Coordinates of C-alpha atoms in Angstrom, one line a residue:
Chain I
M1 CA -3.5 51.4 -16.1
A2 CA -3.7 47.6 -16.2
I3 CA -3.6 46.1 -12.9
V4 CA -1.5 43.0 -13.9
E5 CA 0.1 43.0 -17.2
L6 CA 2.7 40.6 -18.6
E7 CA 5.3 40.9 -21.3
K8 CA 6.4 38.1 -23.4
V9 CA 6.8 36.1 -20.4
S10 CA 8.3 32.8 -20.7
Y11 CA 9.7 30.1 -18.3
A12 CA 11.4 26.8 -18.5
Y13 CA 11.1 24.4 -15.5
G14 CA 14.8 23.1 -14.6
K15 CA 18.0 24.7 -15.8
S16 CA 17.2 24.2 -19.7
K17 CA 17.0 27.2 -21.7
A18 CA 15.8 25.3 -25.2
A19 CA 12.5 26.4 -26.3
Q20 CA 10.6 22.8 -26.5
D21 CA 11.2 22.5 -22.7
E22 CA 9.2 26.0 -21.9
A23 CA 6.2 25.2 -20.0
I24 CA 4.8 28.7 -20.9
S25 CA 6.0 30.8 -23.6
D26 CA 5.9 34.5 -24.8
I27 CA 2.9 35.3 -22.7
S28 CA 1.6 38.6 -22.6
F29 CA -1.7 39.8 -21.9
K30 CA -3.2 42.3 -19.9
I31 CA -6.1 42.6 -16.5
E32 CA -8.0 45.8 -15.8
E33 CA -8.4 46.4 -12.3
G34 CA -11.8 44.7 -11.5
E35 CA -11.8 42.3 -13.8
Y36 CA -13.2 38.6 -13.2
V37 CA -10.6 36.7 -15.6
G38 CA -11.1 33.0 -15.7
I39 CA -8.1 30.7 -16.8
I40 CA -9.1 27.5 -18.7
G41 CA -7.1 24.7 -20.4
H42 CA -5.8 21.1 -20.1
T43 CA -3.9 19.8 -17.5
G44 CA 0.2 21.0 -18.5
S45 CA -1.3 23.5 -20.6
G46 CA 0.8 25.8 -18.3
K47 CA -2.0 27.3 -16.0
S48 CA -0.6 27.0 -13.0
T49 CA 2.7 27.7 -14.1
L50 CA 1.8 30.5 -15.4
I51 CA -0.4 32.0 -12.2
K52 CA 2.7 31.1 -9.9
H53 CA 4.3 33.9 -11.8
L54 CA 1.8 36.6 -10.4
N55 CA 2.8 36.0 -7.1
C56 CA 6.7 35.6 -7.8
I57 CA 6.7 32.0 -6.8
L58 CA 8.3 31.3 -10.1
K59 CA 10.8 34.0 -11.9
P60 CA 10.3 33.9 -15.5
T61 CA 13.1 32.8 -17.8
C62 CA 12.5 35.8 -20.0
G63 CA 10.0 38.1 -19.8
K64 CA 8.5 41.0 -17.7
I65 CA 5.5 41.6 -15.1
Y66 CA 4.3 44.3 -13.9
I67 CA 1.5 44.2 -10.7
D68 CA 0.0 48.0 -10.2
G69 CA 2.6 49.5 -12.7
V70 CA 5.6 47.7 -10.9
D71 CA 8.2 45.6 -12.1
V72 CA 7.8 42.9 -9.9
W73 CA 11.3 41.2 -9.8
K74 CA 12.8 44.7 -10.0
N75 CA 14.3 44.3 -6.4
K76 CA 13.9 42.3 -3.0
A77 CA 10.8 45.1 -1.6
T78 CA 9.1 44.7 -5.0
V79 CA 8.6 40.9 -4.5
A80 CA 7.6 41.7 -1.0
G81 CA 5.4 44.3 -2.2
N82 CA 3.8 41.4 -5.0
R83 CA 3.0 38.8 -2.6
Q84 CA 0.8 41.7 -0.7
N85 CA -1.1 42.9 -3.4
V86 CA -1.4 39.1 -5.2
G87 CA -3.7 36.6 -2.9
L88 CA -2.4 33.0 -4.6
V89 CA -5.2 30.2 -3.5
F90 CA -3.1 27.0 -4.4
Q91 CA -5.0 23.8 -5.0
Y92 CA -5.9 21.9 -1.9
P93 CA -5.4 25.1 -0.1
E94 CA -6.4 22.9 3.1
Y95 CA -3.3 21.2 3.3
Q96 CA -1.6 24.3 4.1
L97 CA -3.6 24.9 7.5
F98 CA -1.1 23.9 10.4
E99 CA -2.0 26.2 13.3
E100 CA -3.8 25.1 16.2
T101 CA -6.8 27.5 16.1
V102 CA -9.1 28.8 13.2
E103 CA -8.1 32.2 14.3
K104 CA -4.4 31.6 14.3
D105 CA -4.5 30.3 10.6
I106 CA -5.9 32.9 9.4
A107 CA -3.7 35.3 10.8
F108 CA -1.1 33.9 9.9
G109 CA -1.0 36.2 6.7
P110 CA -1.5 39.4 8.2
K111 CA 0.5 38.5 10.5
N112 CA 3.6 38.3 8.1
L113 CA 2.5 42.0 6.7
G114 CA 3.4 43.3 10.0
L115 CA 0.1 44.2 11.2
S116 CA -0.5 46.0 14.7
A117 CA -3.0 43.1 17.1
D118 CA -6.1 45.0 16.4
E119 CA -5.7 45.7 12.8
V120 CA -5.4 41.2 12.6
R121 CA -7.7 40.7 14.6
F122 CA -10.4 43.3 12.4
R123 CA -8.8 41.4 9.2
V124 CA -9.8 38.0 10.2
A125 CA -13.1 38.4 11.7
R126 CA -14.1 39.9 8.4
A127 CA -12.6 37.3 5.8
I128 CA -14.3 34.4 8.2
E129 CA -17.4 36.5 7.8
M130 CA -17.0 37.3 3.9
V131 CA -16.6 32.7 3.6
G132 CA -19.5 32.8 5.3
L133 CA -18.5 30.8 8.0
S134 CA -19.7 31.3 11.8
S135 CA -17.2 33.2 14.2
S136 CA -17.7 30.4 16.9
L137 CA -15.4 28.4 15.0
L138 CA -12.8 30.8 15.0
G139 CA -11.7 28.7 18.6
K140 CA -11.7 25.6 16.9
N141 CA -8.8 23.2 15.3
P142 CA -8.8 23.4 11.8
F143 CA -8.4 20.1 11.8
E144 CA -11.6 19.0 13.0
L145 CA -13.5 21.0 10.1
S146 CA -15.3 19.3 7.6
G147 CA -13.5 19.3 3.6
G148 CA -15.6 22.0 2.5
E149 CA -15.0 24.4 6.0
K150 CA -11.6 23.6 6.2
R151 CA -10.9 24.8 2.7
R152 CA -13.4 28.1 3.3
V153 CA -10.5 28.3 6.3
A154 CA -7.5 28.7 4.3
I155 CA -9.4 31.2 1.5
A156 CA -10.1 33.1 4.3
G157 CA -6.3 33.0 5.1
I158 CA -5.6 34.7 2.2
L159 CA -8.8 37.1 1.7
A160 CA -7.0 38.0 5.5
M161 CA -4.3 39.7 3.8
D162 CA -6.6 42.0 1.9
P163 CA -5.2 41.3 -1.6
K164 CA -5.6 43.9 -4.8
I165 CA -5.3 40.7 -7.0
L166 CA -6.7 37.1 -5.9
V167 CA -5.9 34.0 -7.9
L168 CA -7.6 31.3 -7.1
D169 CA -6.0 27.7 -8.5
E170 CA -9.2 25.6 -9.2
P171 CA -10.7 26.2 -6.1
T172 CA -13.6 23.8 -6.1
V173 CA -12.0 21.1 -7.3
G174 CA -13.3 18.2 -4.9
L175 CA -15.7 19.4 -3.4
D176 CA -19.4 18.8 -3.4
P177 CA -21.9 20.9 -5.1
A178 CA -23.3 22.8 -2.2
G179 CA -19.2 23.5 -1.0
K180 CA -18.7 24.6 -4.9
E181 CA -21.5 27.0 -4.7
K182 CA -20.3 28.7 -1.4
I183 CA -17.0 28.9 -2.7
L184 CA -18.1 30.4 -6.4
N185 CA -19.6 33.0 -4.0
I186 CA -17.2 33.9 -2.1
I187 CA -14.9 34.6 -5.3
K188 CA -17.9 36.8 -6.6
Y189 CA -18.4 38.6 -3.7
Y190 CA -14.9 39.3 -3.6
N191 CA -14.5 40.9 -6.5
R192 CA -18.2 42.3 -7.2
D193 CA -19.0 43.8 -3.7
E194 CA -15.3 44.5 -2.7
N195 CA -14.3 45.6 -6.3
R196 CA -11.0 43.5 -6.5
T197 CA -9.8 41.4 -9.3
V198 CA -9.7 38.1 -9.9
V199 CA -8.2 35.6 -11.6
H200 CA -9.6 32.1 -11.1
V201 CA -8.0 29.2 -12.8
T202 CA -10.2 25.9 -13.7
H203 CA -11.3 23.1 -15.6
S204 CA -15.1 23.6 -15.9
M205 CA -16.6 25.7 -18.5
E206 CA -19.5 26.1 -16.1
D207 CA -17.8 27.6 -13.3
I208 CA -16.3 30.4 -15.1
A209 CA -19.2 31.1 -17.1
R210 CA -21.4 32.5 -14.3
Y211 CA -19.6 35.2 -13.2
A212 CA -16.7 35.8 -15.4
D213 CA -15.8 38.9 -17.8
K214 CA -13.2 37.5 -19.9
I215 CA -11.9 33.8 -20.2
L216 CA -8.2 33.2 -21.0
I217 CA -7.7 29.6 -22.7
M218 CA -3.9 28.1 -22.3
N219 CA -2.9 25.3 -24.9
G220 CA 0.6 24.1 -24.9
G221 CA 2.0 26.9 -23.2
K222 CA 0.4 29.3 -25.1
I223 CA -2.5 31.9 -25.1
L224 CA -5.1 30.4 -27.4
S225 CA -7.4 33.0 -27.4
F226 CA -8.6 36.1 -24.7
D227 CA -11.6 37.2 -24.9
S228 CA -14.9 38.2 -23.1
V229 CA -17.3 35.1 -22.1
E230 CA -19.7 35.7 -25.2
E231 CA -16.7 36.2 -28.1
T232 CA -15.2 32.9 -26.9
F233 CA -18.1 30.6 -27.1
K234 CA -19.1 32.3 -30.1
R235 CA -15.7 29.7 -31.2
A236 CA -17.1 26.6 -29.9
S237 CA -15.4 24.8 -32.7
M238 CA -12.7 26.3 -31.9
L239 CA -12.7 25.2 -28.3
R240 CA -13.3 22.1 -29.5
S241 CA -10.0 21.8 -30.9
V242 CA -8.4 21.7 -28.0
G243 CA -10.5 19.4 -26.6
L244 CA -12.5 22.1 -23.9
D245 CA -16.2 22.2 -23.9
V246 CA -18.6 25.0 -23.9
P247 CA -21.1 25.0 -21.2
K248 CA -23.9 22.0 -21.8
I249 CA -26.4 24.5 -21.2
Y250 CA -25.1 26.6 -23.7
E251 CA -24.8 24.0 -26.3
V252 CA -28.4 23.6 -26.0
F253 CA -29.1 26.2 -26.9
L254 CA -26.9 26.1 -30.0
K255 CA -28.6 22.8 -31.3
L256 CA -32.3 24.6 -30.7
K257 CA -30.7 27.3 -32.7
D258 CA -29.8 24.8 -35.1
K259 CA -33.3 23.1 -35.2
G260 CA -34.3 26.6 -36.4
F261 CA -35.7 28.0 -32.8
D262 CA -35.4 31.5 -31.9
V263 CA -33.7 31.6 -29.2
P264 CA -30.5 34.0 -28.0
L265 CA -27.0 32.6 -27.9
N266 CA -25.9 34.6 -25.1
V267 CA -27.3 31.7 -22.2
Y268 CA -24.3 29.9 -20.3
T269 CA -26.1 29.2 -17.2
I270 CA -29.0 27.4 -15.8
Q271 CA -30.7 30.6 -14.3
R272 CA -29.9 32.6 -17.7
A273 CA -31.6 30.0 -19.7
L274 CA -34.8 29.6 -17.1
E275 CA -34.7 33.3 -17.7
V276 CA -35.0 32.9 -21.9
V277 CA -37.4 29.8 -21.7
K278 CA -39.5 31.4 -19.2
N279 CA -39.6 35.0 -21.8
I280 CA -40.2 32.7 -24.8
V281 CA -42.9 30.7 -22.9
E282 CA -44.6 34.1 -22.0
R283 CA -44.6 35.5 -25.3
K284 CA -46.0 32.1 -26.8
V285 CA -49.0 32.7 -24.5
K286 CA -49.8 36.1 -24.4
P287 CA -50.4 36.8 -28.2
Chain Q
M1 CA 16.8 23.6 -4.1
I2 CA 15.7 20.0 -2.7
R3 CA 14.7 18.4 -5.8
D4 CA 18.7 18.6 -6.8
I5 CA 19.9 16.1 -4.5
T6 CA 19.3 13.1 -5.5
I7 CA 20.3 10.6 -2.6
G8 CA 18.3 7.2 -3.5
Q9 CA 17.1 7.7 -7.0
Y10 CA 17.6 5.3 -9.5
V11 CA 19.0 6.4 -13.3
C12 CA 17.2 3.8 -15.7
G13 CA 20.3 2.1 -17.7
N14 CA 21.4 -1.0 -19.1
S15 CA 25.1 -1.3 -17.8
V16 CA 26.9 -4.2 -16.3
L17 CA 26.4 -2.8 -12.8
H18 CA 22.4 -2.0 -13.6
R19 CA 22.4 -5.5 -14.3
L20 CA 23.8 -7.2 -11.3
D21 CA 22.2 -8.7 -8.8
P22 CA 21.0 -6.6 -6.2
R23 CA 22.9 -8.6 -3.5
T24 CA 25.9 -8.6 -5.2
K25 CA 26.4 -5.2 -5.5
I26 CA 24.7 -4.2 -1.8
L27 CA 27.7 -6.6 -0.9
S28 CA 30.1 -4.8 -3.2
T29 CA 29.3 -1.3 -1.7
V30 CA 29.5 -2.6 1.7
S31 CA 33.1 -3.8 1.9
Y32 CA 34.1 -1.3 -0.5
I33 CA 33.1 1.0 2.3
F34 CA 34.7 -1.5 4.9
A35 CA 37.9 -0.9 2.5
L36 CA 37.5 3.4 3.2
F37 CA 38.1 3.2 6.7
L38 CA 40.6 0.4 6.8
I39 CA 43.4 1.9 4.6
D40 CA 45.6 4.6 5.3
S41 CA 47.3 5.2 2.3
L42 CA 47.0 7.9 0.2
W43 CA 48.0 6.0 -2.9
C44 CA 44.8 3.7 -2.0
Y45 CA 42.6 6.6 -2.2
V46 CA 43.6 7.6 -5.4
L47 CA 43.0 3.9 -6.7
N48 CA 39.7 3.7 -4.8
F49 CA 39.1 6.5 -6.2
S50 CA 39.6 5.9 -9.2
L51 CA 38.1 2.4 -9.1
I52 CA 34.6 4.6 -8.3
L53 CA 35.4 6.9 -11.5
I54 CA 35.5 3.7 -13.8
F55 CA 32.0 2.2 -12.4
Y56 CA 30.6 5.9 -13.0
L57 CA 32.0 5.8 -17.1
I58 CA 30.7 2.3 -17.3
C59 CA 27.2 2.9 -16.4
G60 CA 27.2 6.1 -18.4
I61 CA 26.3 8.6 -14.7
S62 CA 27.5 12.1 -15.2
L63 CA 29.6 13.0 -11.8
K64 CA 27.4 16.4 -11.8
M65 CA 24.8 14.2 -10.3
V66 CA 26.5 13.0 -7.5
L67 CA 28.7 16.0 -6.9
N68 CA 24.9 17.5 -6.4
N69 CA 24.5 15.2 -3.6
V70 CA 28.1 16.6 -2.6
K71 CA 27.5 20.1 -2.2
P72 CA 25.0 20.1 0.6
I73 CA 27.6 18.6 3.2
L74 CA 30.4 20.2 1.4
P75 CA 30.8 23.4 4.3
I76 CA 30.3 20.7 6.9
L77 CA 33.8 19.1 5.1
I78 CA 35.3 22.2 4.5
L79 CA 34.6 23.8 8.5
T80 CA 35.7 19.8 10.1
S81 CA 38.8 20.4 7.2
I82 CA 40.3 23.7 8.8
I83 CA 39.6 22.3 12.2
N84 CA 41.6 19.6 11.6
L85 CA 44.5 21.1 9.9
C86 CA 44.8 24.0 13.4
V87 CA 44.0 21.3 16.1
I88 CA 46.7 18.1 15.2
R89 CA 49.9 19.2 15.9
D90 CA 52.3 15.9 15.6
G91 CA 54.3 15.0 13.3
E92 CA 56.5 17.6 11.5
A93 CA 55.8 21.3 10.6
V94 CA 55.6 21.8 7.0
F95 CA 54.3 25.5 7.2
S96 CA 53.9 27.9 10.8
F97 CA 52.4 31.3 10.8
W98 CA 51.7 33.1 14.3
I99 CA 50.2 30.1 16.5
F100 CA 48.7 28.1 13.7
S101 CA 51.2 25.6 12.5
L102 CA 50.4 22.6 9.4
T103 CA 52.0 19.5 10.2
D104 CA 52.8 16.8 7.4
R105 CA 50.4 14.3 9.8
A106 CA 47.8 17.5 9.8
I107 CA 47.6 17.7 5.9
F108 CA 47.7 13.6 5.7
F109 CA 44.4 13.4 8.3
T110 CA 42.5 16.1 6.9
L111 CA 42.8 14.2 3.1
T112 CA 42.0 11.3 4.4
I113 CA 39.0 12.3 5.8
F114 CA 37.9 14.4 3.1
F115 CA 38.7 11.4 0.7
R116 CA 36.6 9.1 2.6
I117 CA 33.5 11.2 2.8
I118 CA 33.5 11.7 -0.7
L119 CA 34.0 8.2 -1.8
L120 CA 31.0 7.3 0.8
I121 CA 29.0 9.5 -0.7
F122 CA 30.3 8.2 -4.3
S123 CA 29.9 4.5 -3.8
S124 CA 26.7 4.8 -2.0
S125 CA 25.0 7.0 -4.4
L126 CA 26.2 4.8 -7.2
L127 CA 24.7 1.7 -5.5
T128 CA 21.1 3.5 -5.7
Y129 CA 21.6 4.9 -9.1
T130 CA 22.1 1.5 -10.8
T131 CA 19.6 -0.3 -8.4
L132 CA 16.1 0.1 -8.4
P133 CA 15.2 0.8 -5.1
V134 CA 12.5 -2.2 -5.3
D135 CA 15.0 -4.7 -6.0
L136 CA 17.2 -2.5 -3.5
T137 CA 15.1 -3.8 -0.7
R138 CA 14.5 -7.5 -2.3
G139 CA 18.1 -7.9 -2.0
I140 CA 18.1 -6.6 1.8
E141 CA 15.2 -9.0 2.4
K142 CA 16.7 -11.7 0.8
M143 CA 20.4 -11.1 2.6
I144 CA 18.9 -10.7 5.9
K145 CA 15.7 -13.9 5.5
P146 CA 17.8 -16.0 8.0
L147 CA 17.0 -13.8 11.0
A148 CA 13.2 -14.4 10.4
K149 CA 14.2 -17.5 12.4
I150 CA 14.8 -16.0 15.2
R151 CA 11.3 -13.8 14.6
F152 CA 12.9 -11.0 13.2
P153 CA 9.7 -9.7 11.3
V154 CA 12.2 -9.7 8.1
E155 CA 9.3 -9.0 5.2
E156 CA 8.0 -6.5 7.1
I157 CA 11.0 -4.4 7.7
A158 CA 11.5 -4.9 3.6
M159 CA 8.0 -3.5 3.1
M160 CA 8.7 -0.8 5.6
I161 CA 12.1 0.4 3.8
S162 CA 10.5 0.0 0.2
I163 CA 7.4 2.4 1.5
A164 CA 9.9 4.8 2.8
L165 CA 11.7 4.7 -0.2
R166 CA 9.0 5.5 -2.6
F167 CA 7.4 8.3 -0.9
I168 CA 10.8 10.3 -0.3
P169 CA 9.6 12.1 -3.8
T170 CA 6.0 12.4 -3.0
L171 CA 6.9 14.2 0.1
I172 CA 9.4 16.3 -1.6
L173 CA 7.0 17.7 -3.6
E174 CA 4.4 17.9 -1.3
A175 CA 7.1 20.0 0.9
E176 CA 7.9 22.2 -2.4
K177 CA 4.1 22.7 -3.0
I178 CA 3.3 23.7 0.7
I179 CA 6.5 26.3 0.9
C180 CA 4.8 27.8 -2.3
A181 CA 1.9 28.1 -0.4
Q182 CA 3.3 29.9 2.5
K183 CA 5.4 32.1 0.6
S184 CA 2.3 33.0 -0.9
R185 CA 0.9 33.9 2.9
G186 CA 4.2 36.0 3.1
F187 CA 5.9 33.5 5.0
N188 CA 9.9 34.2 5.1
M189 CA 11.9 31.4 5.6
E190 CA 15.7 32.9 5.6
T191 CA 15.6 35.7 7.9
G192 CA 16.8 35.4 11.9
G193 CA 18.3 33.6 14.4
F194 CA 18.6 29.5 14.8
I195 CA 15.4 29.5 17.1
K196 CA 13.5 31.6 15.0
R197 CA 14.4 29.6 11.7
A198 CA 13.5 26.5 13.7
K199 CA 9.9 27.7 14.2
C200 CA 9.5 28.8 11.1
M201 CA 9.7 25.1 9.9
V202 CA 6.3 25.0 11.7
P203 CA 4.3 25.6 9.1
I204 CA 5.7 23.6 6.7
L205 CA 7.0 20.6 8.7
L206 CA 3.4 20.4 10.2
P207 CA 1.0 20.2 7.1
L208 CA 3.7 18.0 5.8
F209 CA 3.5 15.5 8.8
V210 CA -0.5 15.8 8.1
C211 CA -0.4 14.7 4.4
A212 CA 2.3 12.3 5.3
F213 CA -0.2 10.8 8.3
K214 CA -3.0 10.9 5.7
R215 CA -1.5 9.0 2.7
A216 CA -0.3 6.3 5.1
D217 CA -3.8 5.9 6.1
E218 CA -4.9 6.0 2.5
L219 CA -2.1 3.6 1.5
A220 CA -2.8 1.0 4.9
V221 CA -6.7 0.8 3.1
A222 CA -5.8 0.3 -0.1
M223 CA -3.0 -2.6 1.1
E224 CA -5.6 -4.3 3.2
S225 CA -8.5 -3.7 0.2
R226 CA -5.9 -6.2 -1.2
C227 CA -5.5 -8.5 1.4
Y228 CA -1.8 -7.5 2.7
R229 CA -1.5 -9.2 5.9
V230 CA 1.2 -9.4 8.7
G231 CA 2.9 -12.5 8.4
G232 CA 1.6 -13.5 5.1
Q233 CA 3.3 -16.0 2.8
R234 CA 3.8 -14.2 -0.2
T235 CA 5.7 -15.1 -3.5
S236 CA 7.6 -12.3 -5.4
Y237 CA 6.6 -11.0 -9.2
K238 CA 10.6 -11.4 -9.6
T239 CA 12.5 -13.6 -8.2
L240 CA 16.7 -12.8 -7.5
S241 CA 19.2 -15.5 -8.7
F242 CA 23.0 -15.4 -8.9
K243 CA 24.2 -15.6 -12.8
K244 CA 27.5 -15.8 -14.6
L245 CA 28.2 -12.3 -14.4
D246 CA 27.5 -11.7 -10.6
I247 CA 30.6 -14.2 -10.2
F248 CA 32.6 -12.5 -12.6
F249 CA 32.2 -9.4 -11.0
A250 CA 32.1 -10.3 -7.1
L251 CA 35.4 -12.0 -8.2
G252 CA 37.2 -9.4 -10.0
F253 CA 35.9 -6.6 -7.3
L254 CA 37.4 -8.9 -4.5
A255 CA 40.8 -9.4 -5.7
V256 CA 40.8 -5.5 -6.5
L257 CA 40.3 -4.5 -2.8
T258 CA 42.7 -7.2 -2.0
M259 CA 45.1 -5.7 -4.3
V260 CA 44.6 -2.2 -2.3
F261 CA 44.8 -3.9 1.0
M262 CA 48.6 -5.1 -0.4
I263 CA 49.2 -1.4 -1.3
N264 CA 48.1 -0.6 1.7
A265 CA 50.5 -2.5 3.2
F266 CA 53.2 -2.4 1.4
F267 CA 53.3 1.1 0.6
R268 CA 53.0 3.1 3.7

């Protein structure tokens, strides 16, 4: 059974019912448990609107949302349950920090879940470890931390709620490459090692090409394509037609192929490219 | 939602009211509000009410918008009305039940208060609907300019007002975002008693303050890098000037208000 299922979901901001005012319209898709799905699209394509539905922040104007097999808008209890199942990391999550210590801030979510003090402490310790911060930071004031650290604390606050589905809205925006790398690794860890479902919204093809299993492309409030990474990049011209790009390294390999080199095309990351190139060089040297 | 409240919002348009000099509009509004508190005949309130309705009609702003502004204070308004009705005892009883009795004075007084507050909102909203915040502050600045002679920081205050106005929508947006973020961390605003609810505001207000200070810092840097300094001589891009339209409007408005006062004096 799919862990996330959207059935003809539409949403219009304000009170308008007109089809042209819809931020997203007629969205249907399924995400299986343990999948890492990247959502990509232009500003205003409806990405953020879409993921706010996964967490019951927005109620669809029409259509149904099933999370973990439950119709989330059935009653108040299902809405509350949904907030436990789905952890949503907003854009610039560091702006939501408010407690006087890092520990208290991470504990805010688990406390709201009504967990025991021991369990909360355990969750906090685990979350701070997951985001790769030293536990000596727990007693510090979150406002003293650096931007990247603040963001990791904010993400820890969501991870401490132990959501089955982790949804992130542009988690790496505005960070330096090192900070970006750390965040991407946290997400990968949560997906691969904890075997949780991840939905990652981004502008950067490079970011999702690394770890995502599938890519959902939004354009003008509709789903343009929802397919595996490989299949998606095969249609590079479709991506370009909506102003999106394939990863730079993939483009290099496309051009190489065009020039008549015998190279594989499933290369989306620098590491993979390195392997492939090494392989080719070795083959050339050996015979 | 917070966004439905449109106090301080400008509605684009090109009606007579939009084109008036902000000073004319400010003075008219102030005198209108004064009049509201001085008159005490119901007929005059009806007259004042229709006057405002005509203005809304002229500038083509739907009454729905202003009614949204009235909504949040409606419970308080109704509550005070009920208290007034029960407490005021002088005058003749029109209706009585058990220990309560409604007197004609009470009904009259309640209606007056009710009308006053509603019209207060209607008229002040009309001012902001038809005047850009920038123009509004410029108007105020010009009007309090003479105070600069006694070292009153006129320009600085005008700048503060315009910055404050400019940031209302930004902060509302920010607040909505923070509420969403805390909601997804299982935060629940609606439950509990008053103190619990007040405590509940911390996760929203604190980040909002942090954000506001951050913005203030950035703005200060941006202004300084454009050579803003306190007490500097500045010229403005748009200069205000009274036109014929303003004179006609002011005279007409004054005439109407005088008429209202006369009716008030004769028909009480």
